[in-house]
Short mmCIF file of C-alpha atoms in Angstrom, two decimals:
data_model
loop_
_atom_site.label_atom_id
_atom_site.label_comp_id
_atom_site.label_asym_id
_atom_site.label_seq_id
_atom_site.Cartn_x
_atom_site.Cartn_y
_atom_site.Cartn_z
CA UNK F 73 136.60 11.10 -102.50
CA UNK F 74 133.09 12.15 -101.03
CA UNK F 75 133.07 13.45 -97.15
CA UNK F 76 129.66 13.12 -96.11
CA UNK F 77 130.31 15.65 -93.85
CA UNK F 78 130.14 18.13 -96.14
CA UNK F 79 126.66 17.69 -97.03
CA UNK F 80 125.19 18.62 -93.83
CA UNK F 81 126.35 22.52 -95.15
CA UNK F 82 122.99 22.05 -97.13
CA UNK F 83 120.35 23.51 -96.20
CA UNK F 84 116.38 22.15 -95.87
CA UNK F 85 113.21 23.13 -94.23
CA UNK F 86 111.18 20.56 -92.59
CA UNK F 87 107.57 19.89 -93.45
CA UNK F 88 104.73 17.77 -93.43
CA UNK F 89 103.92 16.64 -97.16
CA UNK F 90 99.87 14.76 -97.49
CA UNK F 91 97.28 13.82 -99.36
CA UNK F 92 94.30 11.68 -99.99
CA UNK F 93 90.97 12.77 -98.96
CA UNK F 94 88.71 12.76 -96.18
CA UNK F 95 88.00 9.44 -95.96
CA UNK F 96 91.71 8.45 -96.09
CA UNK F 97 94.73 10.47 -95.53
CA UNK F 98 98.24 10.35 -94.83
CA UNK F 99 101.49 12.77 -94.50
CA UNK F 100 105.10 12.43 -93.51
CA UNK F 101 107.87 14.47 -92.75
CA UNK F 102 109.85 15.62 -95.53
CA UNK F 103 113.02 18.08 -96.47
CA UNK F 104 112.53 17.89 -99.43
CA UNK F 105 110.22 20.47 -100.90
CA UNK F 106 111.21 23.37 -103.36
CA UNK F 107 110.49 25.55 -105.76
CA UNK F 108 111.32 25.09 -109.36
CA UNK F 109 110.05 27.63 -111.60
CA UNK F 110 108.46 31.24 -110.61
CA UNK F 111 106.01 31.68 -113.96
CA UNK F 112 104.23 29.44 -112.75
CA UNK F 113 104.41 28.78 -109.56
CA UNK F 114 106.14 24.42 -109.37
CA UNK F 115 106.99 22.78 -106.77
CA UNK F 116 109.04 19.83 -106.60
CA UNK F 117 108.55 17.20 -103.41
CA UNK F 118 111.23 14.07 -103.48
CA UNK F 119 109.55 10.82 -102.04
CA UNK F 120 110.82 7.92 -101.11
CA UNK F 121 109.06 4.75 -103.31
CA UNK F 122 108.62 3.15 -99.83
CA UNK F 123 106.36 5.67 -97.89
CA UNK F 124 102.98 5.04 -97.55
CA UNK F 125 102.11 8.70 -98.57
CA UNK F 126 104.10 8.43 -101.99
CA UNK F 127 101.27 6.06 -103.40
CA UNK F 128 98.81 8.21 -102.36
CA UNK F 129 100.00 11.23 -104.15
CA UNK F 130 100.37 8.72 -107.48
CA UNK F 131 96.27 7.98 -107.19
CA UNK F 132 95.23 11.23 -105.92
CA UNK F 133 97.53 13.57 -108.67
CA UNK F 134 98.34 15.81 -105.69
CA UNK F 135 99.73 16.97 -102.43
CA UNK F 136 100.23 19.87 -99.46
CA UNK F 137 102.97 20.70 -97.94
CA UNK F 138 102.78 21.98 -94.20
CA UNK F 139 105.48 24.31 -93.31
CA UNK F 140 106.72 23.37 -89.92
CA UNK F 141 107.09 25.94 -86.80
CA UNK F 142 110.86 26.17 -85.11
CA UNK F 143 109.52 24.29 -82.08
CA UNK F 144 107.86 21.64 -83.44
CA UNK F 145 107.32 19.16 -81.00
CA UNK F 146 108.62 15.57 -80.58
CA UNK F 147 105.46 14.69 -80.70
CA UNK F 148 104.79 15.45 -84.13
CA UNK F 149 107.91 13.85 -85.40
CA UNK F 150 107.22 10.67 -83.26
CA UNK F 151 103.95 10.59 -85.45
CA UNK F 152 104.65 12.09 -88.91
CA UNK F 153 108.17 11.51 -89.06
CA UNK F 154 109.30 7.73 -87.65
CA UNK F 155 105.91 5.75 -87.80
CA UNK F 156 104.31 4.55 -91.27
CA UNK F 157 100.57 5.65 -92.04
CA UNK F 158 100.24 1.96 -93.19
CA UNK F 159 99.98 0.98 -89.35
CA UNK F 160 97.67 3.57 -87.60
CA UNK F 161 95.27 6.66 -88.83
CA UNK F 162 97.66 10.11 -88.26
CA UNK F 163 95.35 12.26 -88.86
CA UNK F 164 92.98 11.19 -86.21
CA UNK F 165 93.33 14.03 -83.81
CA UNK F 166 95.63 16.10 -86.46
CA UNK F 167 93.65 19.89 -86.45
CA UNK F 168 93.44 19.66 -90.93
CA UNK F 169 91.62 21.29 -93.70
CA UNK F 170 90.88 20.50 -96.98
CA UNK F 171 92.17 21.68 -99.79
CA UNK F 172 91.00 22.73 -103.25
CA UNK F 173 91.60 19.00 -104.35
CA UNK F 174 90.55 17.64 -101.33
CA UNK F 175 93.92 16.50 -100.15
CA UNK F 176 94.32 17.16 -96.48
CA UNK F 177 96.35 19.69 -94.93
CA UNK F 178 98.09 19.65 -91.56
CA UNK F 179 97.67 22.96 -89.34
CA UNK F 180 99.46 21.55 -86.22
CA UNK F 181 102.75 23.54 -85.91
CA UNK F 182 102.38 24.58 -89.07
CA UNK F 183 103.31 28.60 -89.90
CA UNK F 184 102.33 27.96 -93.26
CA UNK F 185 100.66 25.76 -96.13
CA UNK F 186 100.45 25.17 -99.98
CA UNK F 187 98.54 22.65 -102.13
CA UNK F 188 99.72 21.42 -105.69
CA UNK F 189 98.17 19.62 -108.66
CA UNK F 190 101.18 16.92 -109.89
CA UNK F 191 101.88 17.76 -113.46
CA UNK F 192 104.94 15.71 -113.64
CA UNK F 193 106.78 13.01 -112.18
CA UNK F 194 110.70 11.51 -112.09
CA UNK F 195 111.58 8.30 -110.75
CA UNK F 196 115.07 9.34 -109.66
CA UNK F 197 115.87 5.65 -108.41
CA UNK F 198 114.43 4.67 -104.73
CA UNK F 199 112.74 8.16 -104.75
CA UNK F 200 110.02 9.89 -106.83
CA UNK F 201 110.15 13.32 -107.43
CA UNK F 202 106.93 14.98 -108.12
CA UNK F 203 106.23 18.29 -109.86
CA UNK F 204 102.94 20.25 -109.13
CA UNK F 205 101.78 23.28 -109.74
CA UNK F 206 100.85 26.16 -106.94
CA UNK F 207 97.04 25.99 -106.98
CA UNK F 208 96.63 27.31 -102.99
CA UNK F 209 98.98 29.19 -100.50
CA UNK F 210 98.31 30.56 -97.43
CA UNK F 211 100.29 31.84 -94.50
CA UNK F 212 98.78 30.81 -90.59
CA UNK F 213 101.40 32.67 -88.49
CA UNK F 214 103.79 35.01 -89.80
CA UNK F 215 105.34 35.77 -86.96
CA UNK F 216 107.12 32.51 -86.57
CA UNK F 217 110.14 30.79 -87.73
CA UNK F 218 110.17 28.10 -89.71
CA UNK F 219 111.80 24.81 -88.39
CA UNK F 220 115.49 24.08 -90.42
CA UNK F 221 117.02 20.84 -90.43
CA UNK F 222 120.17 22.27 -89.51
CA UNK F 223 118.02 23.28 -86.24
CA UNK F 224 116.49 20.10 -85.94
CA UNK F 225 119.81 18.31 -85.96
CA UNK F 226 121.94 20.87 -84.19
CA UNK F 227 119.43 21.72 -81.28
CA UNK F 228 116.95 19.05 -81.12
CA UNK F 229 119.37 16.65 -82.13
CA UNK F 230 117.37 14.41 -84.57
CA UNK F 231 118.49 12.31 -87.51
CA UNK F 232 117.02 11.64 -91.00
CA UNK F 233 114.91 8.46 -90.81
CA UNK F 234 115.75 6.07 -93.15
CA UNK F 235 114.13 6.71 -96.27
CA UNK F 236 114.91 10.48 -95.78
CA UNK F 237 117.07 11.40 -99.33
CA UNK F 238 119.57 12.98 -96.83
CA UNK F 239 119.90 9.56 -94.72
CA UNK F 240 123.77 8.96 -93.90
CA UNK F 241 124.94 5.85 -92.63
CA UNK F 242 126.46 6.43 -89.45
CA UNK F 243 129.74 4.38 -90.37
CA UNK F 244 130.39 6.66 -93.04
CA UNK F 245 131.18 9.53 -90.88
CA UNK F 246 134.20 10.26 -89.29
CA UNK F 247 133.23 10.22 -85.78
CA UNK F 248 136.51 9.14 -83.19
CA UNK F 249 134.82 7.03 -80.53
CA UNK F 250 136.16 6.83 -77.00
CA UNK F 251 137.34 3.09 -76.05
CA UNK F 252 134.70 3.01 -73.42
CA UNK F 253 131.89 5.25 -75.08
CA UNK F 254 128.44 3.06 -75.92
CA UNK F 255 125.96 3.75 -77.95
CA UNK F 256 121.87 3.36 -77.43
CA UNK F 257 119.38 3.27 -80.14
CA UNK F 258 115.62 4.30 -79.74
CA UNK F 259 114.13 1.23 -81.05
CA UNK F 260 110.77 3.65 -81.74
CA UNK F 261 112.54 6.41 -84.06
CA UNK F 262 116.09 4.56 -84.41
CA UNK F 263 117.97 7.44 -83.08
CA UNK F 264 120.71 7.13 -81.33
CA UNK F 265 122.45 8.11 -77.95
CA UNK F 266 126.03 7.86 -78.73
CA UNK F 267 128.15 8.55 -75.70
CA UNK F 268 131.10 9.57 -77.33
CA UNK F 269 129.37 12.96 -78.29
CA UNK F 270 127.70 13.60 -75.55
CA UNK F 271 128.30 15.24 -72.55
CA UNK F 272 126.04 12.96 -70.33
CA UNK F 273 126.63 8.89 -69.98
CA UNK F 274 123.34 7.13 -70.92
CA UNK F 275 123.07 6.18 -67.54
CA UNK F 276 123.58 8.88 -65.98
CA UNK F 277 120.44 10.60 -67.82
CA UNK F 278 117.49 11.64 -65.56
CA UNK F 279 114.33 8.87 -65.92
CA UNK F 280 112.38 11.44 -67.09
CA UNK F 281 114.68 12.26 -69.93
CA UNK F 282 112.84 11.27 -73.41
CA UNK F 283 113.87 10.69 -76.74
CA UNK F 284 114.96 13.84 -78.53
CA UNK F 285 113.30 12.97 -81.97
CA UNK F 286 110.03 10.77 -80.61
CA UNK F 287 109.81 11.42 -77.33
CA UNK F 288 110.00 7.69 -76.55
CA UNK F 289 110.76 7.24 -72.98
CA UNK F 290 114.35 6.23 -71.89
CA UNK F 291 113.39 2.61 -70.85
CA UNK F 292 112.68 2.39 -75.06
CA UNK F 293 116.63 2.60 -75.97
CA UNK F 294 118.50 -0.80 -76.00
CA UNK F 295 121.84 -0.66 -76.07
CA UNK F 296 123.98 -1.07 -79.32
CA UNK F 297 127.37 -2.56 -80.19
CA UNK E 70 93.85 31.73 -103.36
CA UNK E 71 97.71 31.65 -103.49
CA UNK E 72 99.03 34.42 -100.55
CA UNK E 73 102.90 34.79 -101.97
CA UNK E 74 103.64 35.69 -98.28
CA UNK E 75 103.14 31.97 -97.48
CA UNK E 76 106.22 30.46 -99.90
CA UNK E 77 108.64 32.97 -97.99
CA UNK E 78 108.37 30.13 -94.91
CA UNK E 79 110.21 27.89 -97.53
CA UNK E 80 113.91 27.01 -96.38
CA UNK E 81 117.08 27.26 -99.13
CA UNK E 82 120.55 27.21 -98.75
CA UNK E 83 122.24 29.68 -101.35
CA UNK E 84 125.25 28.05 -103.51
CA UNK E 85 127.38 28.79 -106.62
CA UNK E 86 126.50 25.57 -109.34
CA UNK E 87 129.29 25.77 -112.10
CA UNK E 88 130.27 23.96 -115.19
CA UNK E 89 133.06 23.51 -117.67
CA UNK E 90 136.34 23.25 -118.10
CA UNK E 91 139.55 25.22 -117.88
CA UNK E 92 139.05 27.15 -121.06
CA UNK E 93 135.80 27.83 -120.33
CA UNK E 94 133.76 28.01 -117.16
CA UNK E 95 131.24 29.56 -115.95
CA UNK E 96 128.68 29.74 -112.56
CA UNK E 97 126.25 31.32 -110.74
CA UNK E 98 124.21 31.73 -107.45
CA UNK E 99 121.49 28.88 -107.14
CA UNK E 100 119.03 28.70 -103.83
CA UNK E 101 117.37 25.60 -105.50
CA UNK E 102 120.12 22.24 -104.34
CA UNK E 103 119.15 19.42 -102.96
CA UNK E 104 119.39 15.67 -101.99
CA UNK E 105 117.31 13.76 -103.73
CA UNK E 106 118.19 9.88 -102.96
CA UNK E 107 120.68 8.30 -100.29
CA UNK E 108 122.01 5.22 -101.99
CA UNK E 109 123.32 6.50 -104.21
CA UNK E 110 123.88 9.94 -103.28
CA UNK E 111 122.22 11.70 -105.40
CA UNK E 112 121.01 15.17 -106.07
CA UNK E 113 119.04 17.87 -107.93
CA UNK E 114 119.42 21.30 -109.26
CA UNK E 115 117.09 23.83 -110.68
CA UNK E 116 118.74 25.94 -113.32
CA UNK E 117 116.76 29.00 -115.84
CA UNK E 118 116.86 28.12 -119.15
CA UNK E 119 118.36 31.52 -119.30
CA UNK E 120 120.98 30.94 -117.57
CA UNK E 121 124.44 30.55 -119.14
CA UNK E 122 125.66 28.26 -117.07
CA UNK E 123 122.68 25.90 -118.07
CA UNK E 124 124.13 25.09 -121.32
CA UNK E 125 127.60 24.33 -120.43
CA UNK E 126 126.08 21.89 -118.05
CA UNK E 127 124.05 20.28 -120.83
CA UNK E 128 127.10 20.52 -123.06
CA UNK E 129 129.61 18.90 -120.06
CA UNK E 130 126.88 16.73 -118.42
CA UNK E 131 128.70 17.73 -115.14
CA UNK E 132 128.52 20.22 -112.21
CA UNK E 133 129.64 21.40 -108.99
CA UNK E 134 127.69 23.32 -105.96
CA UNK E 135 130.08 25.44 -103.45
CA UNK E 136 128.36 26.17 -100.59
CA UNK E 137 127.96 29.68 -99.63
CA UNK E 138 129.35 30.92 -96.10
CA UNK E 139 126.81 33.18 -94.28
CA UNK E 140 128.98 35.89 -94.29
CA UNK E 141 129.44 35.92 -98.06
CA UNK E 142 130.04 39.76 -99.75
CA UNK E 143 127.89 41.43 -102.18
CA UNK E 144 130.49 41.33 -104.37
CA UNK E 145 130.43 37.81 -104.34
CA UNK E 146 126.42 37.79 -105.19
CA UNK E 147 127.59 40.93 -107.58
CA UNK E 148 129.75 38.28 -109.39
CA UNK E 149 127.67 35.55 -110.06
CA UNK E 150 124.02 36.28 -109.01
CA UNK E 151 123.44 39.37 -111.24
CA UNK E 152 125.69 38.96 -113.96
CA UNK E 153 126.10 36.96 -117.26
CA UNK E 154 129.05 34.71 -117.92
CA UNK E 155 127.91 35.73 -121.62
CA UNK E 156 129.24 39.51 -120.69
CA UNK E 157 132.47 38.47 -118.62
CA UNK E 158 134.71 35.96 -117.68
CA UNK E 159 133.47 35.24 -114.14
CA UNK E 160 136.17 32.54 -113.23
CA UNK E 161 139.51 35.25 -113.66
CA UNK E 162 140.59 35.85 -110.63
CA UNK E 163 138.13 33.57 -108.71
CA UNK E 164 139.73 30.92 -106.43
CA UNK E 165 138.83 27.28 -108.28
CA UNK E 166 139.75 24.03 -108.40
CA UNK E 167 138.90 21.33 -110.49
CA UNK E 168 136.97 18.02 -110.16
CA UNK E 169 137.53 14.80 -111.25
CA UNK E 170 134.74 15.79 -114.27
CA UNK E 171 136.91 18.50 -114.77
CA UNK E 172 134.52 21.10 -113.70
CA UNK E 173 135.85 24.07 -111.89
CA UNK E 174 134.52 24.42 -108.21
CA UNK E 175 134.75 27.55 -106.70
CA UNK E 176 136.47 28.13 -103.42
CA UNK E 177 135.84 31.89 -102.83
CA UNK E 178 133.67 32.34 -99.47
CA UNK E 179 132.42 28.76 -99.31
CA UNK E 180 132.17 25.94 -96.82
CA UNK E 181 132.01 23.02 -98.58
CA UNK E 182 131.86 21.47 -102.13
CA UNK E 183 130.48 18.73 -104.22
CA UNK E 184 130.64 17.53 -107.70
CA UNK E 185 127.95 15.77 -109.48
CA UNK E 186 127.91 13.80 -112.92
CA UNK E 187 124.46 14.55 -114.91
CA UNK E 188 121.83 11.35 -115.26
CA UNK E 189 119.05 12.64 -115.57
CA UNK E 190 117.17 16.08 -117.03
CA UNK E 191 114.02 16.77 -116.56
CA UNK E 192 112.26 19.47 -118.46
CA UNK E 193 110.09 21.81 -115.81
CA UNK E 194 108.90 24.84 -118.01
CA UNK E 195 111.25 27.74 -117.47
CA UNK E 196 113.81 25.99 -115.62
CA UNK E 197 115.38 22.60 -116.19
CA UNK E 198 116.22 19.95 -113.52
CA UNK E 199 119.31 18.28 -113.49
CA UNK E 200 119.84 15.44 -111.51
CA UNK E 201 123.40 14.35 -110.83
CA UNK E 202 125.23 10.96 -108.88
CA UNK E 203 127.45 12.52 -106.69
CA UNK E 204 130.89 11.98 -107.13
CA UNK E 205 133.33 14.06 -104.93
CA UNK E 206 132.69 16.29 -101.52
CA UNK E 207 134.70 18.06 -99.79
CA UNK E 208 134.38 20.01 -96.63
CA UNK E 209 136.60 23.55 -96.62
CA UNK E 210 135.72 25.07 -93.43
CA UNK E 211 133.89 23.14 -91.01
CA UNK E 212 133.47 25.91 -88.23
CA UNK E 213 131.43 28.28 -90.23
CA UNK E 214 127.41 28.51 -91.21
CA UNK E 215 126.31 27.77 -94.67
CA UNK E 216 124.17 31.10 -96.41
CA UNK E 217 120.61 30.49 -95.83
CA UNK E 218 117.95 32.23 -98.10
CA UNK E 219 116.12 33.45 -95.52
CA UNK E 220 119.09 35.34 -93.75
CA UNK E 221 119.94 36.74 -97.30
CA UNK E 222 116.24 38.26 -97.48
CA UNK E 223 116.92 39.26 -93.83
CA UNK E 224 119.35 40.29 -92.83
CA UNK E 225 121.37 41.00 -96.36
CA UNK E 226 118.30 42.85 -97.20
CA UNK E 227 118.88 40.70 -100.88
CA UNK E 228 116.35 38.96 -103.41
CA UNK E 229 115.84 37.18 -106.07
CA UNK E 230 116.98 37.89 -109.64
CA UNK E 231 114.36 37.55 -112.25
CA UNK E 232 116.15 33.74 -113.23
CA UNK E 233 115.24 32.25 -109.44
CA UNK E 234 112.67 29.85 -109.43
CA UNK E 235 111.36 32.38 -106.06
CA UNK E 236 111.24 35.11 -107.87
CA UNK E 237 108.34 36.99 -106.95
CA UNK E 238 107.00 39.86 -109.06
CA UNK E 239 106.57 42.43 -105.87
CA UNK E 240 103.11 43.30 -107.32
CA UNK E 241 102.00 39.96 -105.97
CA UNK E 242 102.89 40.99 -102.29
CA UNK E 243 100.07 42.34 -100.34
CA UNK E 244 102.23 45.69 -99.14
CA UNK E 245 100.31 48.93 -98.01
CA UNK E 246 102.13 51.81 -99.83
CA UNK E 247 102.28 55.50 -98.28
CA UNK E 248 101.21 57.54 -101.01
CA UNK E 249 104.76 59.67 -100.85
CA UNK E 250 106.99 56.78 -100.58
CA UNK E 251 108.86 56.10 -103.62
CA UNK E 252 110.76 53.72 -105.11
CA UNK E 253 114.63 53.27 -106.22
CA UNK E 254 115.63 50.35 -108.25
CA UNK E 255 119.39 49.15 -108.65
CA UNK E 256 119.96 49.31 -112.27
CA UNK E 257 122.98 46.70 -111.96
CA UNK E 258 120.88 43.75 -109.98
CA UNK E 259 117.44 45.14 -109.92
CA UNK E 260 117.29 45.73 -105.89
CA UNK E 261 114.34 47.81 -105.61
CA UNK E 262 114.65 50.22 -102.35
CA UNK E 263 110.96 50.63 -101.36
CA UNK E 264 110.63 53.63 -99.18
CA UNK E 265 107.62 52.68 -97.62
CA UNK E 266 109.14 49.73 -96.39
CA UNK E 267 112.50 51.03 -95.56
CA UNK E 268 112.71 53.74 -92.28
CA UNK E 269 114.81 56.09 -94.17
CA UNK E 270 113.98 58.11 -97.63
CA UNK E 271 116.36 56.98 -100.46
CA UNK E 272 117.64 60.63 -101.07
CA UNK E 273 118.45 61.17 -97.27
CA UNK E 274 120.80 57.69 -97.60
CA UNK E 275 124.61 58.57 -97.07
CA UNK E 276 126.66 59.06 -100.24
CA UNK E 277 128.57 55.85 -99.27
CA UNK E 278 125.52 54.08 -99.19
CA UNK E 279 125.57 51.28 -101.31
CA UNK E 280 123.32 48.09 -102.89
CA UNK E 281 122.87 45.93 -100.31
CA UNK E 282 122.77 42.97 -102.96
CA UNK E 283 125.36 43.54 -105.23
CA UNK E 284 127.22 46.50 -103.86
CA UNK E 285 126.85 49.07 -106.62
CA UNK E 286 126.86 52.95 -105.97
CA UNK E 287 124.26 55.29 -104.80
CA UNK E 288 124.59 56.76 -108.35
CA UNK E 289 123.45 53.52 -110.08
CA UNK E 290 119.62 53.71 -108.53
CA UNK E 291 116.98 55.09 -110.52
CA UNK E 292 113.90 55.87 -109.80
CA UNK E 293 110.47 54.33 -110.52
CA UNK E 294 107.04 54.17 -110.64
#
């Protein structure tokens, strides 16, 4: 018997994983970095086989990870997080520097950043996980919090894109649904408005409301059955 | 340049991974959990080679992760963050069940379970990885918070044992030192009381006092240099 449920008890940071070089980078939004071993310092970042940014860290043999601030903005979700670097240049206009491998590394809303060399890596199935070691750390403002994605869901009300490893199929929660409760999708970020847990009909919203997760005006959702 | 300051911006959740059977099991207090594929669920965990629990996982190819509730006692982190199952039978009077592997899962102070079946192993230096195919989760109290690392550190005043894969050697931490301050270190968990951190001297501390990590006496700090 697995309750999905009960996996959103685990908690994840939110960050913005890159690399290439200055002719050509890229980065997405990941949960999944973490520490593996202390002596040395090894990180492990999970990547799905289908971001652009995974085949980058393959040819390049490493990666930084960004640590974002608590108020990240939709903004830098609606271009990080639900749009592929295979379409469009993201780090035109992204503040970056350099790292000691020349992979790029996000500042933007960043409290924090680290670089790693990969050492090792595990094809755990549509993922990659890939080990590196700590070769560069440094903080940019300690006196913020760092963005959780218990935050992002429970205040700014996102949802894992799909090739997130935390992705959940909405049908396999168990959400009641009021008979006359519908449900609108942001065709930009595929999040979704669903009535039925909400306090607001769609609507009803103001025209100036925006997309919690991309900031995609309202006029973007279409409604779903 | 690596600034150790930089990897505290890092997000965990804290858990209890166990293994074995009912003869025999053991478990202790992991930060390092996580998703690592959707379909199938799928997940990793980050285990010291030291650790006694590592080898009944290898041995049962199975474990579970209880997730922590932010409240959680010392004596809980007492239990099974600064102890050895080699020393003590950690699972007598601790409230378990057990999964369909067989594994106990501990109930004590936690939110919500899981149980995962071990495909994969990845060697990482100090610390294996195991990666597991879920199998079984189970929410126990959906109204709380899960632990978080970072309130641990905190607000529980708590760190890492010398098995964590964050375990920082506090040499590495840029900290200005008054030349009088001293330092105390808990001879059960190694909590160091750092009195030029801390706004009270160790030897002015109430008699009740005790470890903010694992709850031992006054009486049990010695002091160092």
């Amino acid at each position: 018997m697995i309750n999905f449920q009960a996996l959103f008890k685990i908690s994840y940071g939110l960050y913005i994983v890159s690399s290439g070089d200055k002719a050509k980078g890229n980065g997405y939004i990941s949960n999944t970095v973490f520490q593996v071993t202390a002596e040395p310092p090894r990180f492990a970042v999970c990547c799905s086989k289908n971001n652009f940014t995974t085949g980058i860290i393959q040819k390049y043999g490493a990666f930084s990870v960004s640590v974002l601030v608590q108020s990240a903005s939709s903004e830098i979700f609606g271009k990080f997080g639900y749009r592929s670097g295979r379409d469009f240049d993201k780090m035109a206009g992204t503040n970056l520097k350099y790292g000691d491998t020349g992979v790029p590394i996000v500042l933007d809303e960043s409290i924090s950043y680290f670089e790693c060399k990969v050492i090792q890596t595990l094809d755990v199935g549509t993922h990659l996980l890939f080990i590196g070691d700590l070769i560069n750390a440094e903080t940019i403002d300690d006196s913020k919090e760092p963005l959780t994605y218990s935050y992002y869901r429970q205040v700014k009300k996102g949802v894992a894109p799909k090739n997130a490893p935390t992705y959940i199929d909405k049908s396999k929660l168990e959400v009641k649904t009021a008979a006359s409760a519908k449900k609108f999708k942001c065709v930009v970020c595929g999040y979704i408005y669903d009535e039925s847990v909400e306090a607001v009909k769609f609507t009803d919203l103001p025209d100036d409301w925006i997309c919690p997760v991309c900031g995609s005006e309202k006029s973007e959702f279409a409604e779903i059955q």
